[in-house]
XYZ file of C-alpha atoms in Angstrom:
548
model
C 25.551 -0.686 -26.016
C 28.539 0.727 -24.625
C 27.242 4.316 -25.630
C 24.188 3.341 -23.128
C 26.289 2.222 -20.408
C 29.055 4.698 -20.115
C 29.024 7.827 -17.798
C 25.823 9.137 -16.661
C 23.521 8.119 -19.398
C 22.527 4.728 -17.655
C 21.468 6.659 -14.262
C 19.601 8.764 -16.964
C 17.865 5.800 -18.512
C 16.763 4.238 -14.935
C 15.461 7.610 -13.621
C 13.296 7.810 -16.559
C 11.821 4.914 -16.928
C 11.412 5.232 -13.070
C 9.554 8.157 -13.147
C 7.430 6.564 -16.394
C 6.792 3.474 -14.316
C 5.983 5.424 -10.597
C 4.446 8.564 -10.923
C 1.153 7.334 -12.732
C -0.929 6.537 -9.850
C 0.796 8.330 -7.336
C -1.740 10.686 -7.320
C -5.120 9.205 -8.582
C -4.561 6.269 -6.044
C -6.798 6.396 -3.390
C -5.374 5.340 0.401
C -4.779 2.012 0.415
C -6.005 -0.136 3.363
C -4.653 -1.233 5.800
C -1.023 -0.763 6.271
C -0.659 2.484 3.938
C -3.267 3.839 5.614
C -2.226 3.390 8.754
C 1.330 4.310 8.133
C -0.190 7.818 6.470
C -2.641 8.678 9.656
C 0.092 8.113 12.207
C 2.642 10.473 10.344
C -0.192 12.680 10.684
C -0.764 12.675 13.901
C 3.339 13.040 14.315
C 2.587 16.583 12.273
C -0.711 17.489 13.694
C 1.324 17.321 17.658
C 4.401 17.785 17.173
C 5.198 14.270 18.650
C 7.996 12.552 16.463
C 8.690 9.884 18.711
C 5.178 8.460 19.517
C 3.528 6.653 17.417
C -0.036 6.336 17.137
C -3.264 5.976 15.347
C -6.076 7.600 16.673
C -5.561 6.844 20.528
C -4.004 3.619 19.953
C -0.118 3.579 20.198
C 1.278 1.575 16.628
C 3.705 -0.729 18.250
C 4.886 -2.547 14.889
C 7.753 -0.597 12.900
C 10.302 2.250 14.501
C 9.865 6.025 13.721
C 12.177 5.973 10.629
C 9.617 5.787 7.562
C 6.805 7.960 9.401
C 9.665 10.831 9.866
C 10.541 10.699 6.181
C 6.763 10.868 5.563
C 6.619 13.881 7.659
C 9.836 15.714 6.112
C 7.901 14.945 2.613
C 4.524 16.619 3.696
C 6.011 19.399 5.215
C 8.651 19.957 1.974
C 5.944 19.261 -0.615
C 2.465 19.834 0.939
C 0.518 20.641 4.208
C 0.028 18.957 7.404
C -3.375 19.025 6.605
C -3.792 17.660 3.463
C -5.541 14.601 2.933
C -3.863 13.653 -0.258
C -1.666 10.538 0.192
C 0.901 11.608 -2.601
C 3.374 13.411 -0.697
C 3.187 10.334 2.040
C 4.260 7.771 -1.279
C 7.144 10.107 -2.402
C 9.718 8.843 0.253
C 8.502 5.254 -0.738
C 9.383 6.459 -4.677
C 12.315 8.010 -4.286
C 13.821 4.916 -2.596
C 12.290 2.738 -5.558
C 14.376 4.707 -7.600
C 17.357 4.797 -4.945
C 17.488 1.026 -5.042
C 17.099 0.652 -8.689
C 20.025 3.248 -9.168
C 22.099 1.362 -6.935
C 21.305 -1.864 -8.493
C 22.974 -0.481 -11.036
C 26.217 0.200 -9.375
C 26.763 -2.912 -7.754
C 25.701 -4.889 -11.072
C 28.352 -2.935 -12.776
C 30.758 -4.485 -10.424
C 29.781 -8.076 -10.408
C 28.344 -8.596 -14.451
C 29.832 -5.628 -16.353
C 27.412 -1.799 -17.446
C 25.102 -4.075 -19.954
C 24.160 -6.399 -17.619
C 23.976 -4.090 -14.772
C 21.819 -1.847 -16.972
C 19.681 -4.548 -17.509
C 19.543 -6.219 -14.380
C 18.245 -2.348 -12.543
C 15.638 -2.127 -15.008
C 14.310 -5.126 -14.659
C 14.192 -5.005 -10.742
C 12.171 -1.333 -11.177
C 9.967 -2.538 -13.394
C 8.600 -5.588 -11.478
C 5.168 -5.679 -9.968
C 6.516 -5.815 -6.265
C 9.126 -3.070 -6.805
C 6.547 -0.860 -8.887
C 3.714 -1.445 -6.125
C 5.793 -0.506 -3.092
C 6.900 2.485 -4.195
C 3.458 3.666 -4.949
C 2.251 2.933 -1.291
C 3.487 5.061 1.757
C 4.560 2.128 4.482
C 8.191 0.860 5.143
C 9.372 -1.729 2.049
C 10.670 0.561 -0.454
C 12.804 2.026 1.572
C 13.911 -1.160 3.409
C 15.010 -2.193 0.285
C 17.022 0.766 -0.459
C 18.874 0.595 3.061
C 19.640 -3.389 2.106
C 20.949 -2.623 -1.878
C 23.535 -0.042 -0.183
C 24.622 -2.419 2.405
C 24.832 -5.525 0.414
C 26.782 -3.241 -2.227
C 29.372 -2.164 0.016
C 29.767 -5.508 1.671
C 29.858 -7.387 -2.105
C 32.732 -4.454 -2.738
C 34.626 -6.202 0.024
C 34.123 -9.670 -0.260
C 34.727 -9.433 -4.604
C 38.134 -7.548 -3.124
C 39.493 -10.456 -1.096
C 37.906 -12.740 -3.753
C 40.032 -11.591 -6.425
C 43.001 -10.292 -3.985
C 42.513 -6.654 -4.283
C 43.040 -3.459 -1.955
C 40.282 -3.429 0.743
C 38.166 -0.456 0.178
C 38.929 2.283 2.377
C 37.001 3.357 6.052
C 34.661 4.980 4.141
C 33.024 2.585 2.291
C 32.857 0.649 5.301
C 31.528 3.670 6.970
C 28.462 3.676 4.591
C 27.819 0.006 5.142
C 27.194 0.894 8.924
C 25.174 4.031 8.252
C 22.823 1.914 6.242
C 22.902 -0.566 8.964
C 21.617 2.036 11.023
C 19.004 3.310 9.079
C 17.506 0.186 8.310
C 16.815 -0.773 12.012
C 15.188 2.728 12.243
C 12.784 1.632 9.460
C 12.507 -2.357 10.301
C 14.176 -3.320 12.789
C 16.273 -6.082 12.752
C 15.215 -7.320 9.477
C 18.691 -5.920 7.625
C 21.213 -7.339 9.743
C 19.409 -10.432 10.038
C 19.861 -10.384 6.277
C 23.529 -8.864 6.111
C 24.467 -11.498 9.112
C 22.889 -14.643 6.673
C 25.229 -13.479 3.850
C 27.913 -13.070 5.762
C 27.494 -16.226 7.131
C 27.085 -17.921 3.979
C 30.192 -16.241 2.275
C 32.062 -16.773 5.247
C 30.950 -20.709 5.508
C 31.640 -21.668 1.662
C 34.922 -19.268 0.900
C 36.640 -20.616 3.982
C 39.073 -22.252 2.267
C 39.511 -19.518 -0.444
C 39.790 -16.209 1.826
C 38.561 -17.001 5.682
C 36.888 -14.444 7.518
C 39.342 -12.156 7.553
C 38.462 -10.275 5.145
C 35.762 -9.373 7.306
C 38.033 -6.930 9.805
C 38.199 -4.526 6.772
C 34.886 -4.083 7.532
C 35.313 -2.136 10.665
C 33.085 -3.963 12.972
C 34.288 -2.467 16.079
C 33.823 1.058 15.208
C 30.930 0.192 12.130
C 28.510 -1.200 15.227
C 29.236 1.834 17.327
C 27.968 4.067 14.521
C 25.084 2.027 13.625
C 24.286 1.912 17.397
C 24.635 5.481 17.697
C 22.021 6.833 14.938
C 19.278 4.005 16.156
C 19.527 3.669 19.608
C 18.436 7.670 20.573
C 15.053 7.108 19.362
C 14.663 3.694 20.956
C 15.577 5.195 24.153
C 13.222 8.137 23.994
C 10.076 6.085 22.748
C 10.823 3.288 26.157
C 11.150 6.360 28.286
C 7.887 7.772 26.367
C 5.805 4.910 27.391
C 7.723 3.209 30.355
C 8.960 0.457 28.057
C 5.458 -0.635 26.671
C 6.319 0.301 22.755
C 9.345 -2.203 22.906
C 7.783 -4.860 24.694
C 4.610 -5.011 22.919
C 6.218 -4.489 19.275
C 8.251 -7.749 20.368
C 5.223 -9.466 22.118
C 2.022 -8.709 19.857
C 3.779 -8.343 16.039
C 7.514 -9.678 16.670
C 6.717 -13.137 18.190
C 3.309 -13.899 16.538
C 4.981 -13.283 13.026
C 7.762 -15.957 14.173
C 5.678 -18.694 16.220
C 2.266 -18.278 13.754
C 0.260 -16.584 11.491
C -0.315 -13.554 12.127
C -3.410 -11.464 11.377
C -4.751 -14.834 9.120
C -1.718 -14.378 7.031
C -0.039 -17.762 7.376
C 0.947 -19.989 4.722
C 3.399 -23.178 4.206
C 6.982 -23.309 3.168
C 7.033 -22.798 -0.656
C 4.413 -19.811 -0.851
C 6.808 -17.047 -1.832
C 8.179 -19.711 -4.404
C 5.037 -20.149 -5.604
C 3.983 -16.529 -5.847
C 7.352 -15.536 -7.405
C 5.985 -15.791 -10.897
C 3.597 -12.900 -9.954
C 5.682 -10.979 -7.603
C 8.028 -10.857 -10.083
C 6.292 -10.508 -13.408
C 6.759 -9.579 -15.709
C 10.729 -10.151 -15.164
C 9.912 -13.523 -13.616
C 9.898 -14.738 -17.403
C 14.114 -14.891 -17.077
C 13.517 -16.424 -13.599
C 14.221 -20.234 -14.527
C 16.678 -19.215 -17.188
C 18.704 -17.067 -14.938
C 18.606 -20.211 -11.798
C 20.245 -22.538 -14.477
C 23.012 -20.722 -15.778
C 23.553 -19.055 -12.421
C 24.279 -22.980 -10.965
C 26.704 -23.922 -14.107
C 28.102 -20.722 -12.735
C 27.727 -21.217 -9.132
C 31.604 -21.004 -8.526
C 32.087 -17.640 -9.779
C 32.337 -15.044 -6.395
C 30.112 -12.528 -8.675
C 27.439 -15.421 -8.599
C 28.101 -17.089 -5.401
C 27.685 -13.102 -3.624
C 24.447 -12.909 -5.480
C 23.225 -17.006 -4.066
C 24.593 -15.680 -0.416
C 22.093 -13.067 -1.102
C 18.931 -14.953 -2.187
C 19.086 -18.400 -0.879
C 19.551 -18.299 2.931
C 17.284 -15.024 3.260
C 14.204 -16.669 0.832
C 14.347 -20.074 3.175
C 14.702 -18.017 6.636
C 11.614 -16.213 5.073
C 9.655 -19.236 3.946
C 10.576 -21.092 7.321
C 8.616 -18.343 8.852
C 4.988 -19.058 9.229
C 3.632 -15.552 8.665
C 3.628 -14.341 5.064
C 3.187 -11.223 3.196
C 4.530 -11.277 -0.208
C 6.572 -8.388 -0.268
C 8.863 -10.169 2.808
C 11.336 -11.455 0.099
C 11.782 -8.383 -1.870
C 15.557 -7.561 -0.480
C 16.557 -10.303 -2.315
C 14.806 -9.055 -5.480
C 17.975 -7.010 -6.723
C 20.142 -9.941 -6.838
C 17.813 -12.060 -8.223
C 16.842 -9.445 -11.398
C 21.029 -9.119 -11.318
C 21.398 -12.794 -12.013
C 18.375 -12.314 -14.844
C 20.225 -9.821 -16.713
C 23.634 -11.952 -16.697
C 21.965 -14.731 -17.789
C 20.446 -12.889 -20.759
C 23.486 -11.145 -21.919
C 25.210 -14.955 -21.191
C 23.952 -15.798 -24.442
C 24.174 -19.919 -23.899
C 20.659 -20.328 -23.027
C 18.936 -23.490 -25.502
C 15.931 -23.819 -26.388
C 14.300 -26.573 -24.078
C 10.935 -28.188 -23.144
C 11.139 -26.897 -19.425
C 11.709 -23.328 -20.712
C 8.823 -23.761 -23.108
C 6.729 -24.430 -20.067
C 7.955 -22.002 -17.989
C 7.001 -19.334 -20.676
C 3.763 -20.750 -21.370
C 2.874 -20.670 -17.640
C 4.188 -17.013 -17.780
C 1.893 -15.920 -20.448
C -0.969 -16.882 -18.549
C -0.010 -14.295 -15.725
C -0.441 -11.669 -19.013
C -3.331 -12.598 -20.408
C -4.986 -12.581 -17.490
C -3.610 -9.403 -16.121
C -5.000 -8.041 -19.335
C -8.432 -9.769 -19.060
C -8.327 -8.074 -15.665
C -7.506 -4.822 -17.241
C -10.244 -5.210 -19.620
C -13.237 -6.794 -17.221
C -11.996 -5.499 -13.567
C -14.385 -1.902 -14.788
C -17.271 -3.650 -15.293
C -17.121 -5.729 -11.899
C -15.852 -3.059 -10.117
C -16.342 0.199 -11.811
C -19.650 2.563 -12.806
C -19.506 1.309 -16.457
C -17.054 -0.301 -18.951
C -14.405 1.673 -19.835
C -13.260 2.135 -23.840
C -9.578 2.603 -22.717
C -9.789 -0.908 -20.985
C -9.172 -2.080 -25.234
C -6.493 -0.414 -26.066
C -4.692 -1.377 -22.744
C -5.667 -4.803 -22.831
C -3.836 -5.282 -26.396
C -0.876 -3.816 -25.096
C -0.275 -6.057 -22.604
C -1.237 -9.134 -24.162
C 0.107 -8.344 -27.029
C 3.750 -7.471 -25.665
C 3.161 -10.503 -23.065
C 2.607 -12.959 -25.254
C 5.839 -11.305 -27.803
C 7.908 -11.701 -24.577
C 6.996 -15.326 -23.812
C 7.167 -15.910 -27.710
C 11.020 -15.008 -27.528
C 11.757 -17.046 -24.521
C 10.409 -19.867 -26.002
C 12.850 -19.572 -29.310
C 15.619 -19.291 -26.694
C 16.368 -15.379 -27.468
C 16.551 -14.951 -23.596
C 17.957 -11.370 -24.260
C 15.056 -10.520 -26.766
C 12.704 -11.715 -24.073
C 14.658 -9.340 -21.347
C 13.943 -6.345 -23.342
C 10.253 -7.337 -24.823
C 9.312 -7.861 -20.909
C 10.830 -4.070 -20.026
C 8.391 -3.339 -22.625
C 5.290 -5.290 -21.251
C 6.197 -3.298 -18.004
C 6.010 0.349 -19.338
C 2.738 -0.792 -21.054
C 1.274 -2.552 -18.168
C 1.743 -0.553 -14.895
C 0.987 3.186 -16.131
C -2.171 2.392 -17.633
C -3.623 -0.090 -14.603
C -2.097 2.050 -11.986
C -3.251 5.860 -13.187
C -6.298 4.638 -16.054
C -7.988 1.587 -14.402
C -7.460 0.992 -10.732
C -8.507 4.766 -9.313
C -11.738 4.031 -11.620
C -13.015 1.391 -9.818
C -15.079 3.242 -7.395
C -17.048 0.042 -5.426
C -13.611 -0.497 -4.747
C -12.983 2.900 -2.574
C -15.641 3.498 -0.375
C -13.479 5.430 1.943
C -13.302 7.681 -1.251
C -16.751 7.781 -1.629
C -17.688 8.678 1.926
C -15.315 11.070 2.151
C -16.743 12.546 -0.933
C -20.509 12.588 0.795
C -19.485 14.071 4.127
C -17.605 17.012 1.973
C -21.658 17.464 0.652
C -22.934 17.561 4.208
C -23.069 20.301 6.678
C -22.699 19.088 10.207
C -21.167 19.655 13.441
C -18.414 17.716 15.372
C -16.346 14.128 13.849
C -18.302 12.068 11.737
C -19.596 8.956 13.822
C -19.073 5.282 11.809
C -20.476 2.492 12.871
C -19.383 -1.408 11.146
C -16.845 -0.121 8.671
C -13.940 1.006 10.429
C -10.969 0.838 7.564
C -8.181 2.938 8.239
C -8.494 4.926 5.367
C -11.565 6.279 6.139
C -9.639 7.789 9.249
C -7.220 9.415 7.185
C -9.678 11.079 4.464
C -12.096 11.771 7.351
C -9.493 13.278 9.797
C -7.790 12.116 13.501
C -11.021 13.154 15.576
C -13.415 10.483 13.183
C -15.675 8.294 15.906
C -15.774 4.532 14.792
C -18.307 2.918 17.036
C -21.124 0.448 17.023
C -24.887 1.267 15.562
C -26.290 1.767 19.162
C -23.909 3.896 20.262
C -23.938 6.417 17.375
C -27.432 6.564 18.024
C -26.453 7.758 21.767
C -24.171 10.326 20.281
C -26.922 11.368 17.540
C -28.892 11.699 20.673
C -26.658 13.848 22.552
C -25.851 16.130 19.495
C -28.529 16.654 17.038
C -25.540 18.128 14.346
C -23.492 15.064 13.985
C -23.183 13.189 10.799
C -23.324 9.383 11.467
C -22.856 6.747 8.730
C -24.214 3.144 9.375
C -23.273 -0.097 7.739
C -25.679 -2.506 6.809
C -24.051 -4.667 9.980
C -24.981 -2.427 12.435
C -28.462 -0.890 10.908
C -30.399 -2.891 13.029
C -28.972 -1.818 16.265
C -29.125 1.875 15.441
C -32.165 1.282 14.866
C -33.135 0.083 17.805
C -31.418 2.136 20.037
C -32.858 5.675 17.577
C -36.673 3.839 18.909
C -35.854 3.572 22.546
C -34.214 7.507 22.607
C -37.170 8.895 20.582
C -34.827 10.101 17.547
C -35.857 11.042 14.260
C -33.524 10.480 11.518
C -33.342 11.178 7.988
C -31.244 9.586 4.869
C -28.969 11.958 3.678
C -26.873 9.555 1.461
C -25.704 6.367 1.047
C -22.702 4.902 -0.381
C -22.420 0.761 -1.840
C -18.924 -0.985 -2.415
C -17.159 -3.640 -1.688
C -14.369 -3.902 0.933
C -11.166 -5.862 -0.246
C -9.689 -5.952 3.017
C -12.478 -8.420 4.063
C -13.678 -9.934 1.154
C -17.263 -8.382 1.479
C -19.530 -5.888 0.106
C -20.640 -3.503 2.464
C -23.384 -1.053 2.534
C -23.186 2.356 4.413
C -25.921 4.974 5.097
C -25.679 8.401 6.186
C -28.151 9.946 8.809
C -28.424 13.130 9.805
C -31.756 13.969 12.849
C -34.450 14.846 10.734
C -35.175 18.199 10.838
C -38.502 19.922 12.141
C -41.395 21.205 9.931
């Protein structure tokens, strides 16, 4: 092992099985709605204007997230592509290459708490879990967030493990990167990574008081380290208030801020418990060491390399689970020192067998098989016809599932680490680049924009009763989305425009095509179902009918 963990050969490793686990899909995915989507359309719009410091979609200002994750969008087109492109891979690449960031970095503060095996271990299991592997596939804020926390939290467990174990502070430097990332993070998020930073802090500071104080705290820099982080947020919150008199700020805290705090948001509240509940999934297929790794990490609760990691995890989960709007990728800063905890647990080595870890495996396997039945049926509900490669995918993943589980049970926690890196690799390349882009009811954004690229016409394309934000993205900026009767006005008004109706609204444009004397024709129509709502929706493409 210690040929695998020495020099460069473990970033090697990671970035490997990074780039195995991230670039299928990256391509072949269609836009995700909503919030990929509307990240990828208002970077657009940045490039398309020349405006970096508004942000909008269509005419709507976006007043949820800060300018940091749309300009690293932007840097990618412009590097990699064309402003005009409507592929959304060079949107996802920042959200990859901080994946891979974080996963690397995993690594380096692993190596200081556990020791290179465990470390090794620990950053392979946090890239290869569902949460970590779907972020960095989508083009919106999380993957990078989590990069920005992993570089903070590293530098400040470098000084809290140095007054733990009565070392030399690190020097101005280190705390100088602590700050930066400070800095960068409320750029992408807001105050969501010193919120975090401050609760670990806090915690450390609370249950070492006895052991170090706070003093250990000055080494830190805080004077100077807020001034810096001040100084590379604070210009572009200045510019966007004096851009729009102040609205941005005060609506981003009044309509997404406060309604994420006080209630659900956007129908996504749940109770305290849900991310403890969905853990299982949001971390599978690691999530197999999850019970494991809690019970040896309290027998080891005392030991600063453990008791960093719980200052981590613990107050940040409940802050997030007191919170009654919930999105399950909320708790994945904490994700790194959970998978850390994982992978010293494994290479621990005093796990025994037990009832409760029976269980917990057997619950596990379920997630497998029926991630694998989904692999296997998911075509036929969703998809043109059943696909053959569906078999040879679905014994893969059961088949390395169920080996995973099988291991856990027999108490070979470290066998069961590795077997579930393995279910990974032969999970998430094959669903992500073989099965998902296949299931065409499933992008109908896709599909329109694949039936307006068939049809002449003149001026935006006019929707009426399907208004995803993907379908502004394929379709471009200028796209119309309306209701049936007024696309019938505009239809009116210019006989060239292309106008797509949903089932929802037929019967208005209907109406309103009587009353205005307008002939129309069916030039196409398009059938699929919309996840974002939970319904199948019907669009039809008219065109005015032209004369004999």
């Amino acid at each position: 092992m210690d040929r695998l963990t020495g020099g460069t050969r473990p970033y090697l490793l990671l970035t490997l099985m990074c780039l195995f686990l991230y670039m299928p899909g990256l391509v072949t995915l269609p836009p995700l709605d909503r919030d990929e989507s509307r990240f990828m359309q208002a970077t657009r719009q940045m490039l398309e204007t020349g405006d970096y410091v508004r942000i909008q979609f269509q005419s709507e200002m976006r007043a949820k997230k800060p300018a940091g994750a749309y300009w690293a969008q932007a840097a990618s087109v412009i590097a990699f592509s064309d402003p005009t492109t409507r592929e959304p891979w060079p949107y996802r690449l920042p959200s990859l290459l901080a994946a891979w960031a974080a996963t690397l970095m995993t690594f380096g503060i692993g190596r200081r708490l556990f020791g290179p095996p465990a470390a090794l271990l620990g950053a392979a299991l946090l890239a290869s879990c569902l949460m970590v592997v779907a972020e960095a596939h989508q083009a919106k804020t999380d993957a990078i967030l989590l990069a920005t926390v992993v570089l903070a939290q590293g530098v400040l467990g470098r000084f809290y493990l140095a007054a733990r174990r009565g070392d030399k502070q690190p020097s101005f430097g280190t705390a100088l990167i602590f700050w930066i990332a400070v800095g960068v993070s409320v750029l992408i998020k807001g105050p969501v990574v010193p919120v975090i930073l401050l609760l670990t802090i806090l915690s450390l500071t609370i249950f070492d008081r006895r052991i170090i104080g706070p003093g250990w705290l000055w080494g830190m820099r805080p004077i100077e380290g807020l001034a810096i982080a001040i100084a590379i947020a604070a210009p572009w919150f200045f510019a966007i208030s004096q851009a729009t008199d102040g609205a941005f700020v005060g609506e981003a805290v009044k309509n997404d801020l406060l309604p994420k705090l006080l209630g659900a948001q956007e129908s996504h509240g749940a109770p305290p418990g849900m991310y403890l509940l969905l853990s299982p999934v949001t971390l599978w297929p690691a999530s197999l060491l999850l019970v494991p790794a809690l019970i040896w990490a309290w027998g080891k609760r005392a030991w600063p390399e453990v008791r960093f990691c719980f200052a981590w995890i613990i107050p940040t989960w409940v802050m997030f689970e007191l919170i009654p709007t919930k999105l399950p990728h909320y708790v994945l800063p904490v994700f790194p020192a959970l998978a850390l905890l994982m992978a010293a647990s494994a290479w621990g080595g005093d796990m025994r067998d037990g009832r409760g870890l029976r269980l917990w495996a057997t619950a596990w396997s379920v997630i497998a098989l029926a991630l694998a039945g989904a692999v296997l049926l998911a075509p036929l509900a969703y998809g043109d016809r059943f696909d053959l490669t569906s078999l040879p995918a679905f014994v893969a993943i059961a088949g390395t599932g169920l080996l995973s589980a099988w291991l856990a049970m027999r108490g070979r926690v470290l066998g069961a680490a590795f077997a579930v890196l393995v279910t990974s690799c032969a999970t998430f390349p094959v669903v992500l680049d073989g099965v998902l882009p296949q299931l065409n009811q499933l992008w109908v954004s896709r599909s329109v924009a694949e039936l307006v690229a068939t049809r002449p016409h003149q001026g935006p394309v006019v929707v009426a009763g399907y208004s995803e934000p993907s379908l502004v993205f394929l379709l471009g900026t200028d796209t119309r989305l309306t209701t049936g009767s007024e696309a019938a006005a505009i239809l009116a008004e210019r006989a060239g425009t292309l106008v797509l109706i949903s089932d929802r609204e037929e019967a208005a444009f209907q109406a309103e095509c009587a009353e205005r004397a307008v002939k129309t024709a069916v030039v196409g129509k398009v059938k699929g179902f919309n996840y974002s709502r939970g319904r199948p929706v019907a669009l039809t493409a008219y065109a005015v009918e032209d004369k004999p």
